[in-house]
Short mmCIF file of C-alpha atoms in Angstrom, two decimals:
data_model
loop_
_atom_site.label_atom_id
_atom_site.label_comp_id
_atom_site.label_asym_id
_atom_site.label_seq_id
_atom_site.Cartn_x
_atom_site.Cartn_y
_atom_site.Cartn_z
CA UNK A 96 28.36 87.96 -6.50
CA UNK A 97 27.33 84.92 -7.91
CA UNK A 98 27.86 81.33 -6.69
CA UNK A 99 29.88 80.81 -9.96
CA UNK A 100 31.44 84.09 -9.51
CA UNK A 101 33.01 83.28 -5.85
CA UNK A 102 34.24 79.91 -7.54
CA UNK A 103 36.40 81.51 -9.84
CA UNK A 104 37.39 84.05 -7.43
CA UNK A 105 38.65 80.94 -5.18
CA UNK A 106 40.27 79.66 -7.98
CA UNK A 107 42.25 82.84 -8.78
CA UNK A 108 43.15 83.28 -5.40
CA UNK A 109 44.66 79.87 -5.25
CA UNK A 110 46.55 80.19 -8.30
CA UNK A 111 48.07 83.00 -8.40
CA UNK A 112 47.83 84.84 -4.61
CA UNK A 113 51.21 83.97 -2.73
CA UNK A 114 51.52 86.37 0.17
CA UNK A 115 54.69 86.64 2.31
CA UNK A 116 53.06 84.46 5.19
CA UNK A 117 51.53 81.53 4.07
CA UNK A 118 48.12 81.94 6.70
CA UNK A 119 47.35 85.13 4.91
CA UNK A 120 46.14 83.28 2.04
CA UNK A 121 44.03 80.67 4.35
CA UNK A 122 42.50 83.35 5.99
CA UNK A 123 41.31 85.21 2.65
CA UNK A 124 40.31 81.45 1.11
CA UNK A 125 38.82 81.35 4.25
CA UNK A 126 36.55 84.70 3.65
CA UNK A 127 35.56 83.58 0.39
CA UNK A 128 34.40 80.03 1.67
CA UNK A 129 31.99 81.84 3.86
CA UNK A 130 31.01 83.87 1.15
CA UNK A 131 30.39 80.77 -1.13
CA UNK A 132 28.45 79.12 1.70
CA UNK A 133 26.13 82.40 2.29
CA UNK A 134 25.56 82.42 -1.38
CA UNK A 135 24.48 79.09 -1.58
CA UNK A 136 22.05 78.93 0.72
CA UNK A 137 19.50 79.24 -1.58
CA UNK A 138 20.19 76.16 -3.19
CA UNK A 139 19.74 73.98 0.26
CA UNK A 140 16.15 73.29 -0.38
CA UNK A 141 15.96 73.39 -4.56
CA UNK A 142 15.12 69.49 -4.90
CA UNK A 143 16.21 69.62 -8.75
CA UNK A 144 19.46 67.08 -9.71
CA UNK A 145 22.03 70.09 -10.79
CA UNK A 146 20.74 72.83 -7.70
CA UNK A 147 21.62 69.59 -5.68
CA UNK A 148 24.45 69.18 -7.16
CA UNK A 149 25.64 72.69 -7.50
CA UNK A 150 25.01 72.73 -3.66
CA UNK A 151 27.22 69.49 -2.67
CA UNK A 152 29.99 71.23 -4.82
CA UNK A 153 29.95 74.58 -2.70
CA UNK A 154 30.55 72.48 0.62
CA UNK A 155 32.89 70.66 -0.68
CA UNK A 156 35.03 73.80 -2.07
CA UNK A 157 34.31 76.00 1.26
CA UNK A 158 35.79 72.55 3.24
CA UNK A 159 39.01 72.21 1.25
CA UNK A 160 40.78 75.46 1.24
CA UNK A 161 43.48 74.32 3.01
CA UNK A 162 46.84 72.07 1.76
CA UNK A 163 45.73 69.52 3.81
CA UNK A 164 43.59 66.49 3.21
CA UNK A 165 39.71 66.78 4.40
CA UNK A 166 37.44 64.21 4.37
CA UNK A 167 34.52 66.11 4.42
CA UNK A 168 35.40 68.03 1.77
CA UNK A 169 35.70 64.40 -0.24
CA UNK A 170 31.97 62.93 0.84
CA UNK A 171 30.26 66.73 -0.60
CA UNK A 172 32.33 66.10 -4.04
CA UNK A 173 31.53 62.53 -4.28
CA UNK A 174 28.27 63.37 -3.69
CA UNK A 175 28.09 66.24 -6.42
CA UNK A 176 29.83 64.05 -9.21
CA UNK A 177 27.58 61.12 -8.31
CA UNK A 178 24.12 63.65 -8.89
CA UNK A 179 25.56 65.65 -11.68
CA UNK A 180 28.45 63.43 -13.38
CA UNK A 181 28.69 66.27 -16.46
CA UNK A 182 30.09 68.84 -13.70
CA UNK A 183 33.68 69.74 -15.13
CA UNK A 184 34.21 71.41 -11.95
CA UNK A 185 32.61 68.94 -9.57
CA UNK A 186 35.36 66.22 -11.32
CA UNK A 187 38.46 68.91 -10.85
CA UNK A 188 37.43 69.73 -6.97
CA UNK A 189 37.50 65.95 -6.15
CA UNK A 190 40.65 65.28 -8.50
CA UNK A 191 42.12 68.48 -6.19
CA UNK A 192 40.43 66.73 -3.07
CA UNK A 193 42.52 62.66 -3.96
CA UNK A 194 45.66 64.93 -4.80
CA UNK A 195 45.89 66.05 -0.85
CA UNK A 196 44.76 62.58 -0.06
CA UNK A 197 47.80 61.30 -2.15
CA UNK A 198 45.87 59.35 -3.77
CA UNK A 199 47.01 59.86 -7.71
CA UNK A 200 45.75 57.21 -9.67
CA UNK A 201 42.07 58.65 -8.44
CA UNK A 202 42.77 62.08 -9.30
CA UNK A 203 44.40 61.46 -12.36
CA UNK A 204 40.76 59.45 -13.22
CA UNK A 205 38.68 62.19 -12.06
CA UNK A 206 40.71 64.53 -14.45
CA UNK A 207 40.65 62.22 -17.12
CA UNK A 208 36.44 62.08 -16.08
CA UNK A 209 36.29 65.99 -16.80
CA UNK A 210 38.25 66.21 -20.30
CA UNK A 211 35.81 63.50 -21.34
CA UNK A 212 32.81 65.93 -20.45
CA UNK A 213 34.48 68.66 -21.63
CA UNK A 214 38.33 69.04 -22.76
CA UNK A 215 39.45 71.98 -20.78
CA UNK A 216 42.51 73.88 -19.41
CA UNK A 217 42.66 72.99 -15.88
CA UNK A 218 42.18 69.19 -16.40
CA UNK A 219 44.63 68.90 -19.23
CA UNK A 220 47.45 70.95 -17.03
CA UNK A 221 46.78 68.46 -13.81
CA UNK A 222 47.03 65.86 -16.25
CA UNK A 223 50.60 66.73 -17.45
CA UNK A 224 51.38 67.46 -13.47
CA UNK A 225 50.18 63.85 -12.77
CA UNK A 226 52.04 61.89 -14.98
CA UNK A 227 55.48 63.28 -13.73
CA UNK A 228 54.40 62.37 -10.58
CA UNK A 229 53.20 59.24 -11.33
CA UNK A 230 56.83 58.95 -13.52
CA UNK A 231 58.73 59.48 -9.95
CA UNK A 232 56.88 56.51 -8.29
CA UNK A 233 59.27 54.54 -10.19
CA UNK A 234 62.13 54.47 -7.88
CA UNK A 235 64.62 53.13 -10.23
CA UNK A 236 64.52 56.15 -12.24
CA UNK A 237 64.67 58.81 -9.46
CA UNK A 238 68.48 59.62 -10.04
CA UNK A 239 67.16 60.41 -13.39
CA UNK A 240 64.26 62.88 -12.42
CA UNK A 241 63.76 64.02 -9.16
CA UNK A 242 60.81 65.63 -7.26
CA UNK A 243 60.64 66.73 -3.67
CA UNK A 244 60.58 64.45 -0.93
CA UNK A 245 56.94 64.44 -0.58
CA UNK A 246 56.46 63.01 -3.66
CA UNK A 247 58.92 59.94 -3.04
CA UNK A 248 57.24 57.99 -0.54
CA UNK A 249 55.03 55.91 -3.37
CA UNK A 250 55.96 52.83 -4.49
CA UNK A 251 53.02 50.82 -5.94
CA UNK A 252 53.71 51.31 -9.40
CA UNK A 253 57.09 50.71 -11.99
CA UNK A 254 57.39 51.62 -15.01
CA UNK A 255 60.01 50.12 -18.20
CA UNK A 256 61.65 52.42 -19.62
CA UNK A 257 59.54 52.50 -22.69
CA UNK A 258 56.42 53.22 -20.53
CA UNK A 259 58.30 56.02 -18.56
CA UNK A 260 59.41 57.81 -22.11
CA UNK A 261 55.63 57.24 -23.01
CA UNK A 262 54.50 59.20 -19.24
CA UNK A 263 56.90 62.17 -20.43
CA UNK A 264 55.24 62.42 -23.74
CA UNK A 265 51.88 62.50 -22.36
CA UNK A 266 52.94 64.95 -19.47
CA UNK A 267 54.25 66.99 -22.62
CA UNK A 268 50.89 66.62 -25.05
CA UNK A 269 48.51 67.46 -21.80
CA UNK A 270 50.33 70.86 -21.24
CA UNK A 271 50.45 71.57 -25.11
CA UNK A 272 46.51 70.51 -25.55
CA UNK A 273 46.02 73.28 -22.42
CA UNK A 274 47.98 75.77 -24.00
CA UNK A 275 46.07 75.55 -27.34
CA UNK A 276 43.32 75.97 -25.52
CA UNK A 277 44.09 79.28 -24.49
CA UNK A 278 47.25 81.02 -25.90
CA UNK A 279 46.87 84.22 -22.85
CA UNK A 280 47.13 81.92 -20.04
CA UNK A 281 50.28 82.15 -18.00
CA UNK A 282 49.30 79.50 -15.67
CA UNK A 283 49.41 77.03 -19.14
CA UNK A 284 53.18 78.59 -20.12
CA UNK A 285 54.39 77.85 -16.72
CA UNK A 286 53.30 74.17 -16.34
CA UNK A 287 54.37 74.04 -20.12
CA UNK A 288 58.00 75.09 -18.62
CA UNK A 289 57.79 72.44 -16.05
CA UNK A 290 56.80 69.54 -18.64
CA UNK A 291 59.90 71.11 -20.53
CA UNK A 292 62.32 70.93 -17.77
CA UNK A 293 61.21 67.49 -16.83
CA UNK A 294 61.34 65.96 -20.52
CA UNK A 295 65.29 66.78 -20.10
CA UNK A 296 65.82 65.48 -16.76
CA UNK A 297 63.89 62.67 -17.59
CA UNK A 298 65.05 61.37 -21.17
CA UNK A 299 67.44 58.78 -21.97
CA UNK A 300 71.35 59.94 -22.77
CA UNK A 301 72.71 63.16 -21.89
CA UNK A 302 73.65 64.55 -24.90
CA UNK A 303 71.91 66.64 -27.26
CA UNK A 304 68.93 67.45 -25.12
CA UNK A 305 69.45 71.13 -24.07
CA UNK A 306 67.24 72.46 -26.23
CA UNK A 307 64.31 71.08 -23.57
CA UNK A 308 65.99 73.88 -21.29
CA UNK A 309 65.95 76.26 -23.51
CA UNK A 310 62.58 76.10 -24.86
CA UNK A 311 61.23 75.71 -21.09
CA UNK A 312 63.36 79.42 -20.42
CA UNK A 313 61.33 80.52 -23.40
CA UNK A 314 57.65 78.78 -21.83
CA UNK A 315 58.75 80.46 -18.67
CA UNK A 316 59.16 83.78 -20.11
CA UNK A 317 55.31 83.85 -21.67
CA UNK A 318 54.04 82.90 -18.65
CA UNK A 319 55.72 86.11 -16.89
CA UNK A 320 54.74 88.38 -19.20
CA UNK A 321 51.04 87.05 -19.17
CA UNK A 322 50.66 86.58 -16.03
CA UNK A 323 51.97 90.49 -14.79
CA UNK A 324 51.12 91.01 -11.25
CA UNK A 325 49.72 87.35 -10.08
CA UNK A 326 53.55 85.93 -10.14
CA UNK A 327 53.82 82.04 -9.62
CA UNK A 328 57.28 82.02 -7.00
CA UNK A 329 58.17 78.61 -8.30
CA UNK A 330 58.56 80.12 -11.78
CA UNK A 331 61.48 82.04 -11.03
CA UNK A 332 62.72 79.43 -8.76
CA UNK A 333 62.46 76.53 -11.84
CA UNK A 334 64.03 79.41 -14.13
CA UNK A 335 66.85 80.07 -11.89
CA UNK A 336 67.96 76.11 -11.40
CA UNK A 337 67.89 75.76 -15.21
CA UNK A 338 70.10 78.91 -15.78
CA UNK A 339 72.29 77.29 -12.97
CA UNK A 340 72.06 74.47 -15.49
CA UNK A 341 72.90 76.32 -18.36
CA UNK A 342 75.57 77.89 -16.58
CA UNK A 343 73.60 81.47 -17.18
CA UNK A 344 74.60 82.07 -13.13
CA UNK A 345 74.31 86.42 -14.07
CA UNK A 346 70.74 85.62 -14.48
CA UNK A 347 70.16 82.64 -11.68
CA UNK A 348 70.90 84.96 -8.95
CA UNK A 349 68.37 87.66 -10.34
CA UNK A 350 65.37 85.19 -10.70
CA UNK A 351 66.38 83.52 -6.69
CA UNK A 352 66.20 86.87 -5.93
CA UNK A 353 63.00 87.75 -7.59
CA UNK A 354 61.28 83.84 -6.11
CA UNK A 355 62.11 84.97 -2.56
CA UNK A 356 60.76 88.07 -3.04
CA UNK A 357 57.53 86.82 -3.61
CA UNK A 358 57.30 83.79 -1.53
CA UNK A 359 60.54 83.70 1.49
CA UNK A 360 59.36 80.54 2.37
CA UNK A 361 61.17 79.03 -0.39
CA UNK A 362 64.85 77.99 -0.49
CA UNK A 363 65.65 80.30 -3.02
CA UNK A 364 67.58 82.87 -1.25
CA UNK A 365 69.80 80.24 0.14
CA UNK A 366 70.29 78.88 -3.17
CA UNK A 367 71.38 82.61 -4.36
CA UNK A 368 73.96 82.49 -1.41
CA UNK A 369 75.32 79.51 -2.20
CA UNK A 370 75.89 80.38 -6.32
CA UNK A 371 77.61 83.53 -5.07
CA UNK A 372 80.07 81.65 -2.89
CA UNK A 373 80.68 78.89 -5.36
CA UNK A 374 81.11 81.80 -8.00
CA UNK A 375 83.14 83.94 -5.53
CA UNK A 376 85.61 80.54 -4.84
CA UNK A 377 86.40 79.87 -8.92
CA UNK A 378 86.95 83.61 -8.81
CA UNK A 379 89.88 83.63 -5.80
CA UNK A 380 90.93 80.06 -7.02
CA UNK A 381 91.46 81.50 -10.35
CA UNK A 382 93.55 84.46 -8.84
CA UNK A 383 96.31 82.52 -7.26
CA UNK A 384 96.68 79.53 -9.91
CA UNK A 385 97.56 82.86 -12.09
CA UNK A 386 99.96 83.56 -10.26
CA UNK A 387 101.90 80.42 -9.99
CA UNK A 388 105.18 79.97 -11.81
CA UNK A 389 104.54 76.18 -13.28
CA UNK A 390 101.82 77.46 -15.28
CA UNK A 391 104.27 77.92 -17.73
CA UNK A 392 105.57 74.84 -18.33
CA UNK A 393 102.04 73.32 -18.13
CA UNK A 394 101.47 75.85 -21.42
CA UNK A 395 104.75 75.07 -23.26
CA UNK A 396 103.90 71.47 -23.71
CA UNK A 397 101.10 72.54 -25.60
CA UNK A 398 102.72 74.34 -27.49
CA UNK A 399 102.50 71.79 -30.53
CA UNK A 400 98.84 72.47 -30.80
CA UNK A 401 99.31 75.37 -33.19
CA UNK A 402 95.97 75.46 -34.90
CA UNK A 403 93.79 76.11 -32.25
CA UNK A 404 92.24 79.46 -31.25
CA UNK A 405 93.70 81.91 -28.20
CA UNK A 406 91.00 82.06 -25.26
CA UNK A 407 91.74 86.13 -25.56
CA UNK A 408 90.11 85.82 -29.03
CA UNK A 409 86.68 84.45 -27.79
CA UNK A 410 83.40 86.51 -27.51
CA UNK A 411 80.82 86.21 -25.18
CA UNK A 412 78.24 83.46 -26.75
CA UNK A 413 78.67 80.75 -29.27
CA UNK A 414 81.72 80.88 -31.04
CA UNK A 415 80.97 78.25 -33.81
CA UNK A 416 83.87 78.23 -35.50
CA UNK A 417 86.80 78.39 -32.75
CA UNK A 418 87.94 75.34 -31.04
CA UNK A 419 90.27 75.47 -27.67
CA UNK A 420 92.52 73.40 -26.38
CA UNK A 421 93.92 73.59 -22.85
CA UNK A 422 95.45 71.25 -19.87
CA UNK A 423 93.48 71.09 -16.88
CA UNK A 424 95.32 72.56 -13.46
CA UNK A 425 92.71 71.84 -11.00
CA UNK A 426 89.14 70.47 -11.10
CA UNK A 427 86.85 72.42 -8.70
CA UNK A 428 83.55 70.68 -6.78
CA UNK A 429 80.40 72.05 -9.02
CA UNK A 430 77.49 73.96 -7.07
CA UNK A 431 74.80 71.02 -7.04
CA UNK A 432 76.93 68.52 -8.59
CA UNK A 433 75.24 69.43 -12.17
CA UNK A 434 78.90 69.41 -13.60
CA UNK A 435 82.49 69.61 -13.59
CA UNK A 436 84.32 73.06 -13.65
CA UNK A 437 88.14 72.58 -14.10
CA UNK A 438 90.98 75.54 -14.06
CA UNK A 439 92.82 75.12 -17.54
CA UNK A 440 95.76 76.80 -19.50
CA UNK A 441 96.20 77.13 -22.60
CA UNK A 442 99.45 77.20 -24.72
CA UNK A 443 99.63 80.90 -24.58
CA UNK A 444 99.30 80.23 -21.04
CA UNK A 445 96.07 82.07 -20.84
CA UNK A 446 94.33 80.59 -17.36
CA UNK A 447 90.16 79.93 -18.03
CA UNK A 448 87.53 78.09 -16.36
CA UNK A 449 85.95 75.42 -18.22
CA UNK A 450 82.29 74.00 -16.76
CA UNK A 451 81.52 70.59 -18.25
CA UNK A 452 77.66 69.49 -18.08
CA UNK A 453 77.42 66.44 -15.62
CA UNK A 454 80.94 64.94 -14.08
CA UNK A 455 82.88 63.68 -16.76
CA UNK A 456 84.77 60.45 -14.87
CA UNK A 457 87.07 60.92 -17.46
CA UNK A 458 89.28 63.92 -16.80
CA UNK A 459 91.38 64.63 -14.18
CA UNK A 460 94.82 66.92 -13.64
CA UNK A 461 96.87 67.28 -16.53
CA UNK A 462 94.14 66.07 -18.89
CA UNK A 463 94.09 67.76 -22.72
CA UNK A 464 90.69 69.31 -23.11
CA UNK A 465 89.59 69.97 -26.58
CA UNK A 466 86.52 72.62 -26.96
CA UNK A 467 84.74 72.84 -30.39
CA UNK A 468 82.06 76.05 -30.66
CA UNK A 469 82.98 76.84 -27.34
CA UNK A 470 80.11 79.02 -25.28
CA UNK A 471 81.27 81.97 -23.02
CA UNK A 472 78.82 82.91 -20.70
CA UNK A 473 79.78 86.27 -19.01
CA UNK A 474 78.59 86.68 -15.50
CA UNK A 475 78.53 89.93 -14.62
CA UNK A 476 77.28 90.73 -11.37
CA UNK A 477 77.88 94.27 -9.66
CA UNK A 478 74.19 95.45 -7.60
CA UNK A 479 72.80 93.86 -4.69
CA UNK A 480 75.88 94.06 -2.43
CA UNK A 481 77.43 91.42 -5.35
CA UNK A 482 80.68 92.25 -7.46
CA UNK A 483 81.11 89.21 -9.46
CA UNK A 484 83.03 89.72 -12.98
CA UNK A 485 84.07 86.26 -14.85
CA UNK A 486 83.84 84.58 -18.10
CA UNK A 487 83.54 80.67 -18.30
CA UNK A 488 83.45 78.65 -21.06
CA UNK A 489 80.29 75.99 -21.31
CA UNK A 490 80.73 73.02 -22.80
CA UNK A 491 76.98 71.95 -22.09
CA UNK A 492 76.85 69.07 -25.07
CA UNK A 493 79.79 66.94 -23.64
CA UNK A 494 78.93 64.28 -26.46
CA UNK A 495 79.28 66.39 -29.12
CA UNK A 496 82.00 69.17 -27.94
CA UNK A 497 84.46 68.03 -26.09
CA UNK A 498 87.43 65.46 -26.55
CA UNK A 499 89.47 64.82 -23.46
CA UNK A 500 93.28 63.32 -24.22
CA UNK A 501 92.17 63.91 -27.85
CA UNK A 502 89.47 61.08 -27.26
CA UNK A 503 85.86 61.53 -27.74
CA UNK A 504 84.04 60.13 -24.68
CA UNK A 505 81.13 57.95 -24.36
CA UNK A 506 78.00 58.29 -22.44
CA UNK A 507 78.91 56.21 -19.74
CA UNK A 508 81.32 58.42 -18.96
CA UNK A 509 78.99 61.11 -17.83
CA UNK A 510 76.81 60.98 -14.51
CA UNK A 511 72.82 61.89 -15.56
CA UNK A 512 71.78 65.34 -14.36
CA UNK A 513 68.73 65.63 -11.44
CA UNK A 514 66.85 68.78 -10.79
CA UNK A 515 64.24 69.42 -8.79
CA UNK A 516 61.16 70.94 -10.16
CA UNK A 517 60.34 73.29 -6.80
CA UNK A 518 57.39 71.90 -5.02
CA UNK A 519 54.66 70.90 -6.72
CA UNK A 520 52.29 70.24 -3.67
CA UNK A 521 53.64 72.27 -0.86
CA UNK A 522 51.16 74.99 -0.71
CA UNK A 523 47.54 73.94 -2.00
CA UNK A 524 46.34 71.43 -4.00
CA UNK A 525 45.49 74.00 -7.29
CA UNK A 526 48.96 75.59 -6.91
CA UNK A 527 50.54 74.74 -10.22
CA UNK A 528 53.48 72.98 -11.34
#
C-alpha cells in the first residue's frame, strides 16, 4: 500500500471507526502509523522539496494518533507546510495538530491556508466546526448555545451580537460549500446537522425557528443512510436531544439506544433512562389527577368557551385547523428544562398534557391555555423492557400558538433553549462534529 494509500486509511479509521473501548482504536491507528512510517522510508534520503515534504508529513501523522496534544507531531507538520506550503493535507494535519493544542485561531488559519490551495471537503467542514467553537468563547452568549465543558475554558475573544449571527452564518455556508462538494458524503450531512442544530440554539428570539431542527433531523438522516456501516455515535446522540426537543420522545429513546450501542462511553443510555422516568412520571401523574373529583368544577367554568375543539377529536400530528382551550391543574418539572409540561382540562373535562417549548414565566395553576394547530405527538413505546402509551400536545412555537389568560405573550416571557451538541473533541482531533 501506498504512502497516500495508508493516509486515507488513517483518515477513515478516524472518522468513522468507534469501537466499544476507546484503546481499540489507538492500538489499530497505532498499526497503521507503523505502517506509514515503514512505507516512508524511502523518502528519508530523496533530497527533492515535496519527497521532503511528503516525508515530514508521515512523522507528523504516525506522532498524532492520539486525542492528545503532541509536540512532536507539531515541529514534523510545521516543517512539511514550511517546504511544501501547496500540501492540502500537510495544512489539515497541523490545523488537526493546534485543535488538540487548543489553540483555534491557528487551526482555523491553517484550514483557511488549505481552501486557499485547494477548496476541499475536510477544510470547509473544520471550518464550520471552528466557528461554533470560536462562537462559545463568548461567554455572554453561552446560555444561548452551549458546548461541552472542554470547550468553555476560552475567554480571549467576544463577540456583538451582530458578529456572533455573522459566525453562525459562516459555520452554516462552510458545511453547505462541503456538502456541494460531494453530495455521497455522510461525514458532510452530519456536520451539516450540527451547523443546523446550532443555528437554532444560537439565533436571536425563540419563536419561529424550528424549522433549523427539523431540517438538521432531515441532514442527519442522509448522513445515516450514506454512511451504512461506519456510524458516527454522536449522530444519534444529536438526533435524539433534538427529538427530545421536538418532543418526538417515541423516537429519542430509539436513537439513545442506537448511540450507546455504538459507543457506551457516551451518556446516552443515561439520557434514555432518564426520558423514560420523566415519561413514566406524566404518565402516573396523569392517572390520579383523573381521578380526582374537582376536576369537574375546574371544567365547568369553561364551559363558556363553546367554540373550541374536544381534545377526543384530535389526531396524531398537526391539526391546523382545531384550536384547544383548557385550565392548567398542575405544571410538571420538564426533562432538561427545554420546556414546560402542564396537566390541563378541558371543558368536557377531558385531562391532557400540554408541553410548552422553553418555560413560559407566564402560566401557572388555574391559567386558561389557548392552543391554535395544536401538534399531538404519540409516544408509543412497548419493546425494550418499555411500555409507554401517551399522547401530548406540542405547542413548540409559543409566539405564535399559544395565548395564556387569553393574552398573547411576549418573548421575554420565555427562557432561551441550550443544547449540547455531544462532544466535539472528546475522542480525536478528526472526529467530526
Amino acid at each position: 500500500m501506498s504512502v497516500v494509500e495508508l493516509l486515507l486509511e488513517m483518515d477513515r479509521c478516524i472518522d468513522t471507526f468507534f469501537p466499544v473501548d476507546p484503546q481499540e482504536k489507538i492500538e489499530v491507528l497505532r498499526q497503521k502509523a507503523d505502517a506509514l512510517l515503514e512505507a516512508c522510508r524511502h523518502l528519508q534520503g530523496d533530497s527533492s522539496i515535496n519527497s521532503r515534504a511528503l516525508y515530514q508529513l508521515c512523522l507528523g501523522r504516525a506522532a498524532d494518533i492520539s486525542d492528545v496534544y503532541n509536540p512532536i507531531a507539531e515541529v514534523h507538520l510545521t516543517k512539511a507546510v514550511k517546504l511544501n506550503p501547496d500540501s492540502v493535507d500537510a495544512w489539515n494535519a497541523l490545523a488537526e495538530c493546534y485543535w488538540k493544542k487548543k489553540n483555534y485561531d491557528f487551526a482555523k488559519t491553517c484550514f483557511t491556508a488549505a481552501i486557499k490551495v485547494v477548496r476541499n471537503k475536510v477544510s470547509l467542514r473544520r471550518l464550520s466546526m471552528i466557528h461554533r467553537i470560536l462562537i462559545n468563547e463568548n461567554r455572554s452568549f453561552n446560555k444561548f448555545f452551549v458546548l461541552e465543558p472542554s470547550e468553555t475554558d476560552l475567554s480571549q475573544h467576544s463577540l456583538s451580537p451582530l458578529e456572533f449571527q455573522e459566525e453562525l452564518a459562516k459555520s452554516m455556508e462552510m458545511a453547505k460549500e462541503a456538502i456541494s462538494m460531494d453530495i455521497k458524503d455522510g461525514v458532510s450531512w452530519y456536520v451539516m446537522g450540527n451547523a443546523l442544530m446550532g443555528q437554532f440554539f444560537g439565533v436571536k428570539g425563540t419563536g419561529g425557528q424550528t424549522q433549523y431542527l427539523r431540517h438538521a433531523i432531515k441532514a442527519y438522516n442522509q448522513a445515516e443512510s450514506l454512511l451504512g456501516d461506519s456510524q458516527i455515535p454522536d449522530l444519534f446522540y444529536n438526533r435524539a436531544n433534538i427529538e427530545t426537543y421536538l418532543q418526538d420522545y417515541g423516537r429519542a429513546v430509539l436513537d439513545y439506544s442506537k448511540a450507546h450501542n455504538l459507543d457506551p462511553s457516551l451518556n446516552a443510555l443515561e439520557r434514555r433512562s432518564a426520558l423514560i422516568a420523566f415519561l413514566r412520571n406524566c404518565e402516573a401523574i396523569l392517572e390520579i389527577k383523573r381521578s380526582e373529583k374537582k376536576v369537574g368544577a375546574v371544567a365547568q367554568r369553561l364551559s363558556r368557551f363553546s367554540q373550541c375543539d374536544d381534545f377526543r377529536t384530535l389526531r396524531a400530528g398537526e391539526n391546523a385547523k382545531r384550536t384547544v382551550r383548557a385550565s392548567v391543574l398542575q405544571t410538571i418539572p420538564d426533562f432538561d428544562g427545554l420546556g414546560s409540561i402542564h396537566i390541563v382540562v378541558d371543558r368536557f373535562s377531558n385531562q391532557h398534557l400540554i408541553h410548552i417549548s422553553n418555560v413560559c414565566s407566564t402560566i401557572r395553576s388555574g391559567s386558561v391555555l389557548t392552543v391554535s394547530a395544536p401538534l399531538v405527538n404519540a409516544v408509543d413505546l412497548q419493546n425494550e423492557g418499555v411500555a409507554l402509551n401517551l399522547k401530548i400536545i406540542s405547542v413548540l412555537e409559543p409566539l405564535k400558538n399559544l395565548l395564556v389568560d387569553g393574552q398573547s405573550i411576549s418573548d421575554g416571557d420565555l427562557t432561551r433553549p441550550q443544547a449540547s451538541i455531544s462532544q466535539p473533541d472528546r475522542a480525536d482531533l478528526r472526529t467530526v462534529t
